[in-house]
Amino acid sequence: MSSPFDQVLIGSDIELSDDSELSLLETLDHVLNRGLVIAGEITIAVADIDLIFVGLNVLVSSVETANEVLRERERRGIAAVSPVKQPADQ
Amino acid sequence: MRLYLYCLAEKLLHLEKSLTGIGGKGVESFDLEGLVVVVSQVEEEIVAATRENILAHDRVVRAAMKDSSPLPFRFGTLVTREGLVSYLAARRNSLVERLAEVRNCVEMSVKIIRTSDPQMESSNQIVPKLDSAGPGTAFLVAKRRALLCEEILSEEAGEIARHLSARVKSVIKREQVTVQPLQKLVIVAAFLIQRDKELEYKREMAAFRQERPELHFLTSGPWPPYTFANIDLEFESHFGVS
């Protein structure tokens, strides 16, 4: 089974659909890493969200790491990620 | 009671009554210091960074984006009403300027992934392996090769970034391009564009993809202008910076 990161490697382009796990990672990247900041007023609890942060690390580290994590998830039978939509012009 | 902040806007918003924010709480918008804030009233002192809450934050900002171009707050911003009034009073001019800058604009995101390592071959040609070298020489040769690799990678990454910026220059208003020469995710870029330029922007990106078949792209958008919201941390394009 191929992962969306395989598709990133193989395909020439990925345009994210609303329901893919990559879209969730993009949302996390925007919502957690960017935006207006009031100094000292951000307090978040990060308990019980291991997968979210695995995802974030994946996105900002490397494709190899991503594939490794996704392969491990598949091996452990965790639900597969949604397919990534290919753009119409490809 | 504290206020969980989603975004700032220039005018009062017509948010649907069914819209819910973090923790399933109701969302309201009101005028404060001449700016419109979109908030939820919460009892908690801390926000759980759950998938649901993060998606709820984005959902509310996107709802606000339907009839405005808001400045999104970063996830987890909790303030007292007094704290918010004080912040808005102190930063009002900068916030008004930034709201004017993002008016009728959206953010488009591009991530570029490099899949091959041609620089390794280049560096091996310039600094050939010496089979008969002693350990000291071998160490220095390896060190030189590593430095050369970094140089080549930086040069390549900078060239990709300049090419990308030049390609979309005519359709964007602002850009934030981060170059990561030593990583496969070599470029992380965000572009601020007028809403009516979205198709034009996509055409330019399609042309760029055709010009650079050796690279792979992860594109998304339109987003609320998360990257261009912050008035305290100014972002600049930086090419060739590791």
Tab-separated table of C-alpha atoms in Angstrom:
chain	number	residue	atom	x	y	z
A	1	MET	CA	0.000	0.000	0.000
A	2	SER	CA	1.437	3.367	-0.914
A	3	SER	CA	1.368	6.295	1.478
A	4	PRO	CA	0.769	9.921	0.510
A	5	PHE	CA	4.469	10.498	1.066
A	6	ASP	CA	5.233	7.848	-1.549
A	7	GLN	CA	3.067	9.866	-3.858
A	8	VAL	CA	5.008	12.982	-2.982
A	9	LEU	CA	8.146	11.143	-3.995
A	10	ILE	CA	6.795	9.561	-7.128
A	11	GLY	CA	4.348	12.108	-8.472
A	12	SER	CA	5.403	15.396	-9.944
A	13	ASP	CA	2.867	17.345	-7.971
A	14	ILE	CA	0.432	17.034	-5.104
A	15	GLU	CA	-2.478	19.340	-4.603
A	16	LEU	CA	-4.070	18.689	-1.251
A	17	SER	CA	-7.669	17.628	-0.947
A	18	ASP	CA	-9.716	18.542	2.104
A	19	ASP	CA	-9.798	15.077	3.600
A	20	SER	CA	-6.233	13.851	3.318
A	21	GLU	CA	-3.944	13.412	6.272
A	22	LEU	CA	-1.453	15.679	4.542
A	23	SER	CA	-4.116	18.366	4.621
A	24	LEU	CA	-4.362	17.887	8.360
A	25	LEU	CA	-0.606	18.273	8.636
A	26	GLU	CA	-0.752	21.458	6.609
A	27	THR	CA	-3.499	22.747	8.898
A	28	LEU	CA	-1.392	21.923	11.936
A	29	ASP	CA	1.580	23.676	10.393
A	30	HIS	CA	-0.456	26.834	9.877
A	31	VAL	CA	-2.487	26.845	13.088
A	32	LEU	CA	0.305	25.851	15.488
A	33	ASN	CA	3.316	27.526	13.892
A	34	ARG	CA	1.916	30.716	12.428
A	35	GLY	CA	-0.487	33.487	13.297
A	36	LEU	CA	-0.695	36.539	15.453
A	37	VAL	CA	1.060	36.085	18.771
A	38	ILE	CA	0.450	37.908	22.007
A	39	ALA	CA	3.635	37.329	23.945
A	40	GLY	CA	3.211	35.009	26.881
A	41	GLU	CA	-0.455	34.275	26.204
A	42	ILE	CA	-0.202	30.893	24.546
A	43	THR	CA	-0.621	27.945	26.820
A	44	ILE	CA	-1.420	24.607	25.306
A	45	ALA	CA	-1.637	21.130	26.719
A	46	VAL	CA	-0.046	18.503	24.553
A	47	ALA	CA	-1.019	15.336	26.383
A	48	ASP	CA	-2.583	12.501	24.372
A	49	ILE	CA	-1.747	13.900	20.961
A	50	ASP	CA	1.306	11.862	20.102
A	51	LEU	CA	0.192	11.231	16.553
A	52	ILE	CA	-0.390	14.882	15.836
A	53	PHE	CA	3.103	15.750	16.889
A	54	VAL	CA	4.601	12.789	15.074
A	55	GLY	CA	2.861	14.258	12.051
A	56	LEU	CA	4.268	17.702	12.606
A	57	ASN	CA	7.767	16.382	13.048
A	58	VAL	CA	7.361	14.365	9.910
A	59	LEU	CA	6.350	17.364	7.902
A	60	VAL	CA	9.236	19.513	8.981
A	61	SER	CA	11.944	16.876	9.041
A	62	SER	CA	12.293	14.608	6.084
A	63	VAL	CA	10.443	12.456	3.637
A	64	GLU	CA	12.410	9.388	4.711
A	65	THR	CA	11.287	9.846	8.281
A	66	ALA	CA	7.736	10.275	7.050
A	67	ASN	CA	7.842	7.038	5.131
A	68	GLU	CA	9.390	5.252	8.075
A	69	VAL	CA	6.638	6.429	10.417
A	70	LEU	CA	3.877	5.645	7.946
A	71	ARG	CA	5.293	2.175	7.247
A	72	GLU	CA	5.391	1.541	10.976
A	73	ARG	CA	1.796	2.685	11.289
A	74	GLU	CA	0.744	0.372	8.471
A	75	ARG	CA	2.658	-2.491	10.047
A	76	ARG	CA	0.791	-1.922	13.306
A	77	GLY	CA	-2.521	-1.852	11.461
A	78	ILE	CA	-3.341	1.781	12.173
A	79	ALA	CA	-5.871	3.164	9.723
A	80	ALA	CA	-4.412	4.040	6.376
A	81	VAL	CA	-4.230	7.640	5.290
A	82	SER	CA	-6.634	9.009	2.721
A	83	PRO	CA	-5.476	9.118	-0.874
A	84	VAL	CA	-4.124	12.417	-2.085
A	85	LYS	CA	-6.003	13.996	-4.965
A	86	GLN	CA	-3.982	14.529	-8.116
A	87	PRO	CA	-4.590	17.837	-9.858
A	88	ALA	CA	-6.709	17.764	-12.978
A	89	ASP	CA	-3.991	19.194	-15.205
A	90	GLN	CA	-1.509	16.402	-14.478
B	1	MET	CA	-13.505	33.847	32.496
B	2	ARG	CA	-10.988	34.239	29.674
B	3	LEU	CA	-11.249	34.842	25.969
B	4	TYR	CA	-9.918	32.327	23.471
B	5	LEU	CA	-8.843	34.334	20.414
B	6	TYR	CA	-9.379	33.115	16.860
B	7	CYS	CA	-8.775	36.198	14.759
B	8	LEU	CA	-9.032	39.944	14.290
B	9	ALA	CA	-11.063	41.573	11.536
B	10	GLU	CA	-11.810	45.035	10.235
B	11	LYS	CA	-15.597	44.808	10.349
B	12	LEU	CA	-18.297	42.967	12.238
B	13	LEU	CA	-18.817	39.464	10.900
B	14	HIS	CA	-21.966	37.506	10.263
B	15	LEU	CA	-21.033	34.202	11.811
B	16	GLU	CA	-23.522	31.368	11.682
B	17	LYS	CA	-25.145	30.644	15.043
B	18	SER	CA	-24.341	26.962	14.618
B	19	LEU	CA	-20.598	27.682	14.372
B	20	THR	CA	-18.699	26.137	17.250
B	21	GLY	CA	-15.149	26.736	18.371
B	22	ILE	CA	-12.734	24.947	20.638
B	23	GLY	CA	-14.352	22.536	23.061
B	24	GLY	CA	-17.627	22.935	21.173
B	25	LYS	CA	-18.055	26.428	22.621
B	26	GLY	CA	-20.021	29.185	20.950
B	27	VAL	CA	-18.223	31.824	18.923
B	28	GLU	CA	-18.880	35.554	19.079
B	29	SER	CA	-17.440	38.626	17.453
B	30	PHE	CA	-17.526	42.136	18.821
B	31	ASP	CA	-15.892	45.504	18.472
B	32	LEU	CA	-13.052	46.324	20.813
B	33	GLU	CA	-10.796	49.370	20.458
B	34	GLY	CA	-12.105	49.875	16.933
B	35	LEU	CA	-11.191	46.349	15.807
B	36	VAL	CA	-13.374	43.258	15.618
B	37	VAL	CA	-12.297	40.248	17.629
B	38	VAL	CA	-13.614	36.723	17.144
B	39	VAL	CA	-13.546	34.782	20.401
B	40	SER	CA	-14.990	32.054	22.570
B	41	GLN	CA	-15.495	32.584	26.275
B	42	VAL	CA	-13.763	29.826	28.200
B	43	GLU	CA	-13.263	28.860	31.813
B	44	GLU	CA	-10.045	26.936	31.234
B	45	GLU	CA	-6.593	28.372	31.802
B	46	ILE	CA	-5.040	26.099	29.228
B	47	VAL	CA	-6.099	24.849	25.802
B	48	ALA	CA	-5.778	21.188	24.893
B	49	ALA	CA	-4.013	20.833	21.550
B	50	THR	CA	-6.286	18.072	20.353
B	51	ARG	CA	-7.051	17.377	16.720
B	52	GLU	CA	-10.646	18.574	17.310
B	53	ASN	CA	-9.572	21.860	18.889
B	54	ILE	CA	-7.000	22.588	16.207
B	55	LEU	CA	-9.502	21.929	13.434
B	56	ALA	CA	-12.098	24.016	15.312
B	57	HIS	CA	-9.667	26.953	15.453
B	58	ASP	CA	-9.105	26.775	11.708
B	59	ARG	CA	-12.828	26.294	11.049
B	60	VAL	CA	-13.696	29.513	12.889
B	61	VAL	CA	-10.965	31.506	11.134
B	62	ARG	CA	-12.153	30.165	7.772
B	63	ALA	CA	-15.721	31.124	8.628
B	64	ALA	CA	-14.485	34.647	9.360
B	65	MET	CA	-12.632	34.614	6.050
B	66	LYS	CA	-15.901	34.289	4.124
B	67	ASP	CA	-16.663	37.978	4.397
B	68	SER	CA	-13.360	39.475	5.523
B	69	SER	CA	-9.628	38.890	5.510
B	70	PRO	CA	-8.881	38.307	9.174
B	71	LEU	CA	-5.580	38.177	10.994
B	72	PRO	CA	-5.588	34.726	12.603
B	73	PHE	CA	-4.209	34.289	16.098
B	74	ARG	CA	-1.909	31.387	16.733
B	75	PHE	CA	-3.594	28.375	18.298
B	76	GLY	CA	-3.830	28.508	22.073
B	77	THR	CA	-4.072	32.265	22.635
B	78	LEU	CA	-6.031	32.838	25.831
B	79	VAL	CA	-6.323	36.289	27.385
B	80	THR	CA	-8.381	38.205	29.869
B	81	ARG	CA	-10.602	40.927	28.461
B	82	GLU	CA	-8.360	43.514	30.112
B	83	GLY	CA	-5.274	41.923	28.607
B	84	LEU	CA	-6.841	42.004	25.163
B	85	VAL	CA	-7.913	45.641	25.492
B	86	SER	CA	-4.407	46.556	26.567
B	87	TYR	CA	-2.848	44.632	23.639
B	88	LEU	CA	-5.182	46.174	21.076
B	89	ALA	CA	-4.677	49.680	22.441
B	90	ALA	CA	-0.896	49.314	22.348
B	91	ARG	CA	-0.698	47.730	18.873
B	92	ARG	CA	-3.698	49.280	17.204
B	93	ASN	CA	-1.846	51.145	14.443
B	94	SER	CA	0.276	48.141	13.474
B	95	LEU	CA	-2.758	45.873	13.477
B	96	VAL	CA	-4.786	48.272	11.347
B	97	GLU	CA	-1.912	48.476	8.866
B	98	ARG	CA	-1.568	44.717	8.734
B	99	LEU	CA	-5.312	44.246	8.277
B	100	ALA	CA	-5.195	46.705	5.389
B	101	GLU	CA	-2.316	44.768	3.875
B	102	VAL	CA	-4.143	41.427	3.913
B	103	ARG	CA	-7.488	42.920	2.834
B	104	ASN	CA	-9.042	40.761	0.078
B	105	CYS	CA	-6.016	38.497	0.186
B	106	VAL	CA	-5.433	34.825	0.873
B	107	GLU	CA	-2.339	32.793	1.555
B	108	MET	CA	-1.061	30.055	-0.749
B	109	SER	CA	1.427	27.490	0.489
B	110	VAL	CA	4.147	25.695	-1.448
B	111	LYS	CA	6.534	23.065	-0.193
B	112	ILE	CA	9.228	21.815	-2.534
B	113	ILE	CA	10.858	18.458	-2.060
B	114	ARG	CA	14.158	17.470	-3.612
B	115	THR	CA	14.304	13.762	-4.354
B	116	SER	CA	17.804	13.234	-5.692
B	117	ASP	CA	21.266	14.030	-4.422
B	118	PRO	CA	23.149	15.130	-7.552
B	119	GLN	CA	25.450	17.253	-5.405
B	120	MET	CA	27.026	14.085	-3.972
B	121	GLU	CA	28.171	13.059	-7.439
B	122	SER	CA	29.460	16.547	-8.147
B	123	SER	CA	31.422	16.674	-4.925
B	124	ASN	CA	32.915	13.226	-5.580
B	125	GLN	CA	34.126	14.419	-8.971
B	126	ILE	CA	35.687	17.586	-7.564
B	127	VAL	CA	37.141	15.874	-4.497
B	128	PRO	CA	37.884	12.309	-5.615
B	129	LYS	CA	38.197	9.470	-3.104
B	130	LEU	CA	41.799	8.594	-2.248
B	131	ASP	CA	42.026	4.875	-1.577
B	132	SER	CA	45.667	4.961	-0.506
B	133	ALA	CA	45.360	7.985	1.765
B	134	GLY	CA	46.196	7.771	5.450
B	135	PRO	CA	43.549	8.380	8.096
B	136	GLY	CA	44.441	12.073	8.480
B	137	THR	CA	44.230	12.773	4.757
B	138	ALA	CA	41.053	10.712	4.436
B	139	PHE	CA	39.478	12.736	7.253
B	140	LEU	CA	40.389	16.040	5.632
B	141	VAL	CA	39.172	14.861	2.221
B	142	ALA	CA	35.873	13.735	3.735
B	143	LYS	CA	35.561	17.065	5.551
B	144	ARG	CA	36.246	18.979	2.371
B	145	ARG	CA	33.703	16.901	0.493
B	146	ALA	CA	31.077	17.577	3.169
B	147	LEU	CA	31.734	21.325	3.030
B	148	LEU	CA	31.550	21.258	-0.730
B	149	CYS	CA	28.264	19.355	-0.566
B	150	GLU	CA	26.814	22.017	1.701
B	151	GLU	CA	27.962	24.747	-0.658
B	152	ILE	CA	26.438	23.027	-3.666
B	153	LEU	CA	23.197	22.344	-1.806
B	154	SER	CA	22.935	25.970	-0.671
B	155	GLU	CA	23.578	27.195	-4.185
B	156	GLU	CA	20.959	24.848	-5.649
B	157	ALA	CA	18.378	25.700	-3.005
B	158	GLY	CA	18.933	29.423	-3.459
B	159	GLU	CA	18.526	29.052	-7.203
B	160	ILE	CA	15.215	27.173	-6.756
B	161	ALA	CA	13.948	29.870	-4.385
B	162	ARG	CA	14.927	32.683	-6.749
B	163	HIS	CA	13.333	30.883	-9.678
B	164	LEU	CA	10.091	30.342	-7.733
B	165	SER	CA	9.941	33.961	-6.559
B	166	ALA	CA	10.609	35.274	-10.048
B	167	ARG	CA	7.907	33.044	-11.526
B	168	VAL	CA	5.133	34.203	-9.158
B	169	LYS	CA	6.379	37.776	-8.666
B	170	SER	CA	3.743	39.345	-10.908
B	171	VAL	CA	0.797	37.792	-9.056
B	172	ILE	CA	1.796	37.959	-5.400
B	173	LYS	CA	1.671	40.754	-2.899
B	174	ARG	CA	4.096	39.389	-0.305
B	175	GLU	CA	6.132	36.266	0.209
B	176	GLN	CA	7.838	34.372	2.946
B	177	VAL	CA	10.309	31.850	1.572
B	178	THR	CA	12.321	29.646	3.889
B	179	VAL	CA	15.223	27.808	2.309
B	180	GLN	CA	16.475	24.608	3.939
B	181	PRO	CA	19.417	23.596	1.748
B	182	LEU	CA	20.402	20.542	3.769
B	183	GLN	CA	16.949	19.005	3.891
B	184	LYS	CA	14.875	17.243	1.277
B	185	LEU	CA	12.026	19.610	2.087
B	186	VAL	CA	14.155	22.315	0.571
B	187	ILE	CA	11.689	25.204	0.224
B	188	VAL	CA	8.790	26.188	2.451
B	189	ALA	CA	7.037	29.168	0.922
B	190	ALA	CA	3.917	31.171	1.629
B	191	PHE	CA	2.552	33.766	-0.759
B	192	LEU	CA	0.015	36.453	-0.036
B	193	ILE	CA	-2.153	37.000	-3.094
B	194	GLN	CA	-5.298	38.938	-3.933
B	195	ARG	CA	-8.316	36.646	-3.973
B	196	ASP	CA	-8.999	37.460	-7.622
B	197	LYS	CA	-5.457	36.399	-8.588
B	198	GLU	CA	-5.862	32.812	-7.461
B	199	LEU	CA	-6.292	31.363	-10.941
B	200	GLU	CA	-3.411	33.400	-12.295
B	201	TYR	CA	-1.224	32.246	-9.400
B	202	LYS	CA	-2.134	28.610	-10.078
B	203	ARG	CA	-1.224	29.044	-13.732
B	204	GLU	CA	2.189	30.419	-12.768
B	205	MET	CA	2.738	27.555	-10.343
B	206	ALA	CA	1.758	25.042	-13.018
B	207	ALA	CA	4.295	26.641	-15.364
B	208	PHE	CA	6.944	26.517	-12.650
B	209	ARG	CA	6.259	22.823	-12.059
B	210	GLN	CA	6.737	22.151	-15.740
B	211	GLU	CA	10.004	24.069	-15.727
B	212	ARG	CA	11.298	22.066	-12.747
B	213	PRO	CA	10.337	18.423	-13.385
B	214	GLU	CA	13.159	17.244	-11.115
B	215	LEU	CA	11.382	18.663	-8.066
B	216	HIS	CA	8.223	17.587	-6.308
B	217	PHE	CA	5.635	19.955	-4.949
B	218	LEU	CA	3.129	20.037	-2.150
B	219	THR	CA	0.761	22.916	-2.744
B	220	SER	CA	-2.204	24.019	-0.685
B	221	GLY	CA	-4.483	26.982	-0.275
B	222	PRO	CA	-6.206	29.297	-0.134
B	223	TRP	CA	-5.527	29.766	3.587
B	224	PRO	CA	-6.344	32.637	5.893
B	225	PRO	CA	-3.151	34.731	6.041
B	226	TYR	CA	-1.608	32.861	8.992
B	227	THR	CA	1.943	33.481	7.844
B	228	PHE	CA	1.427	37.198	7.291
B	229	ALA	CA	-0.506	37.944	10.468
B	230	ASN	CA	2.195	38.488	13.000
B	231	ILE	CA	3.216	42.069	13.646
B	232	ASP	CA	5.943	41.194	16.131
B	233	LEU	CA	7.857	38.598	14.201
B	234	GLU	CA	8.489	40.053	10.784
B	235	PHE	CA	9.343	37.465	8.192
B	236	GLU	CA	11.653	38.095	5.297
B	237	SER	CA	12.678	35.913	2.414
B	238	HIS	CA	16.060	34.465	3.068
B	239	PHE	CA	17.775	32.630	0.314
B	240	GLY	CA	20.564	30.198	0.884
B	241	VAL	CA	20.271	30.327	4.653
B	242	SER	CA	20.523	26.984	6.356
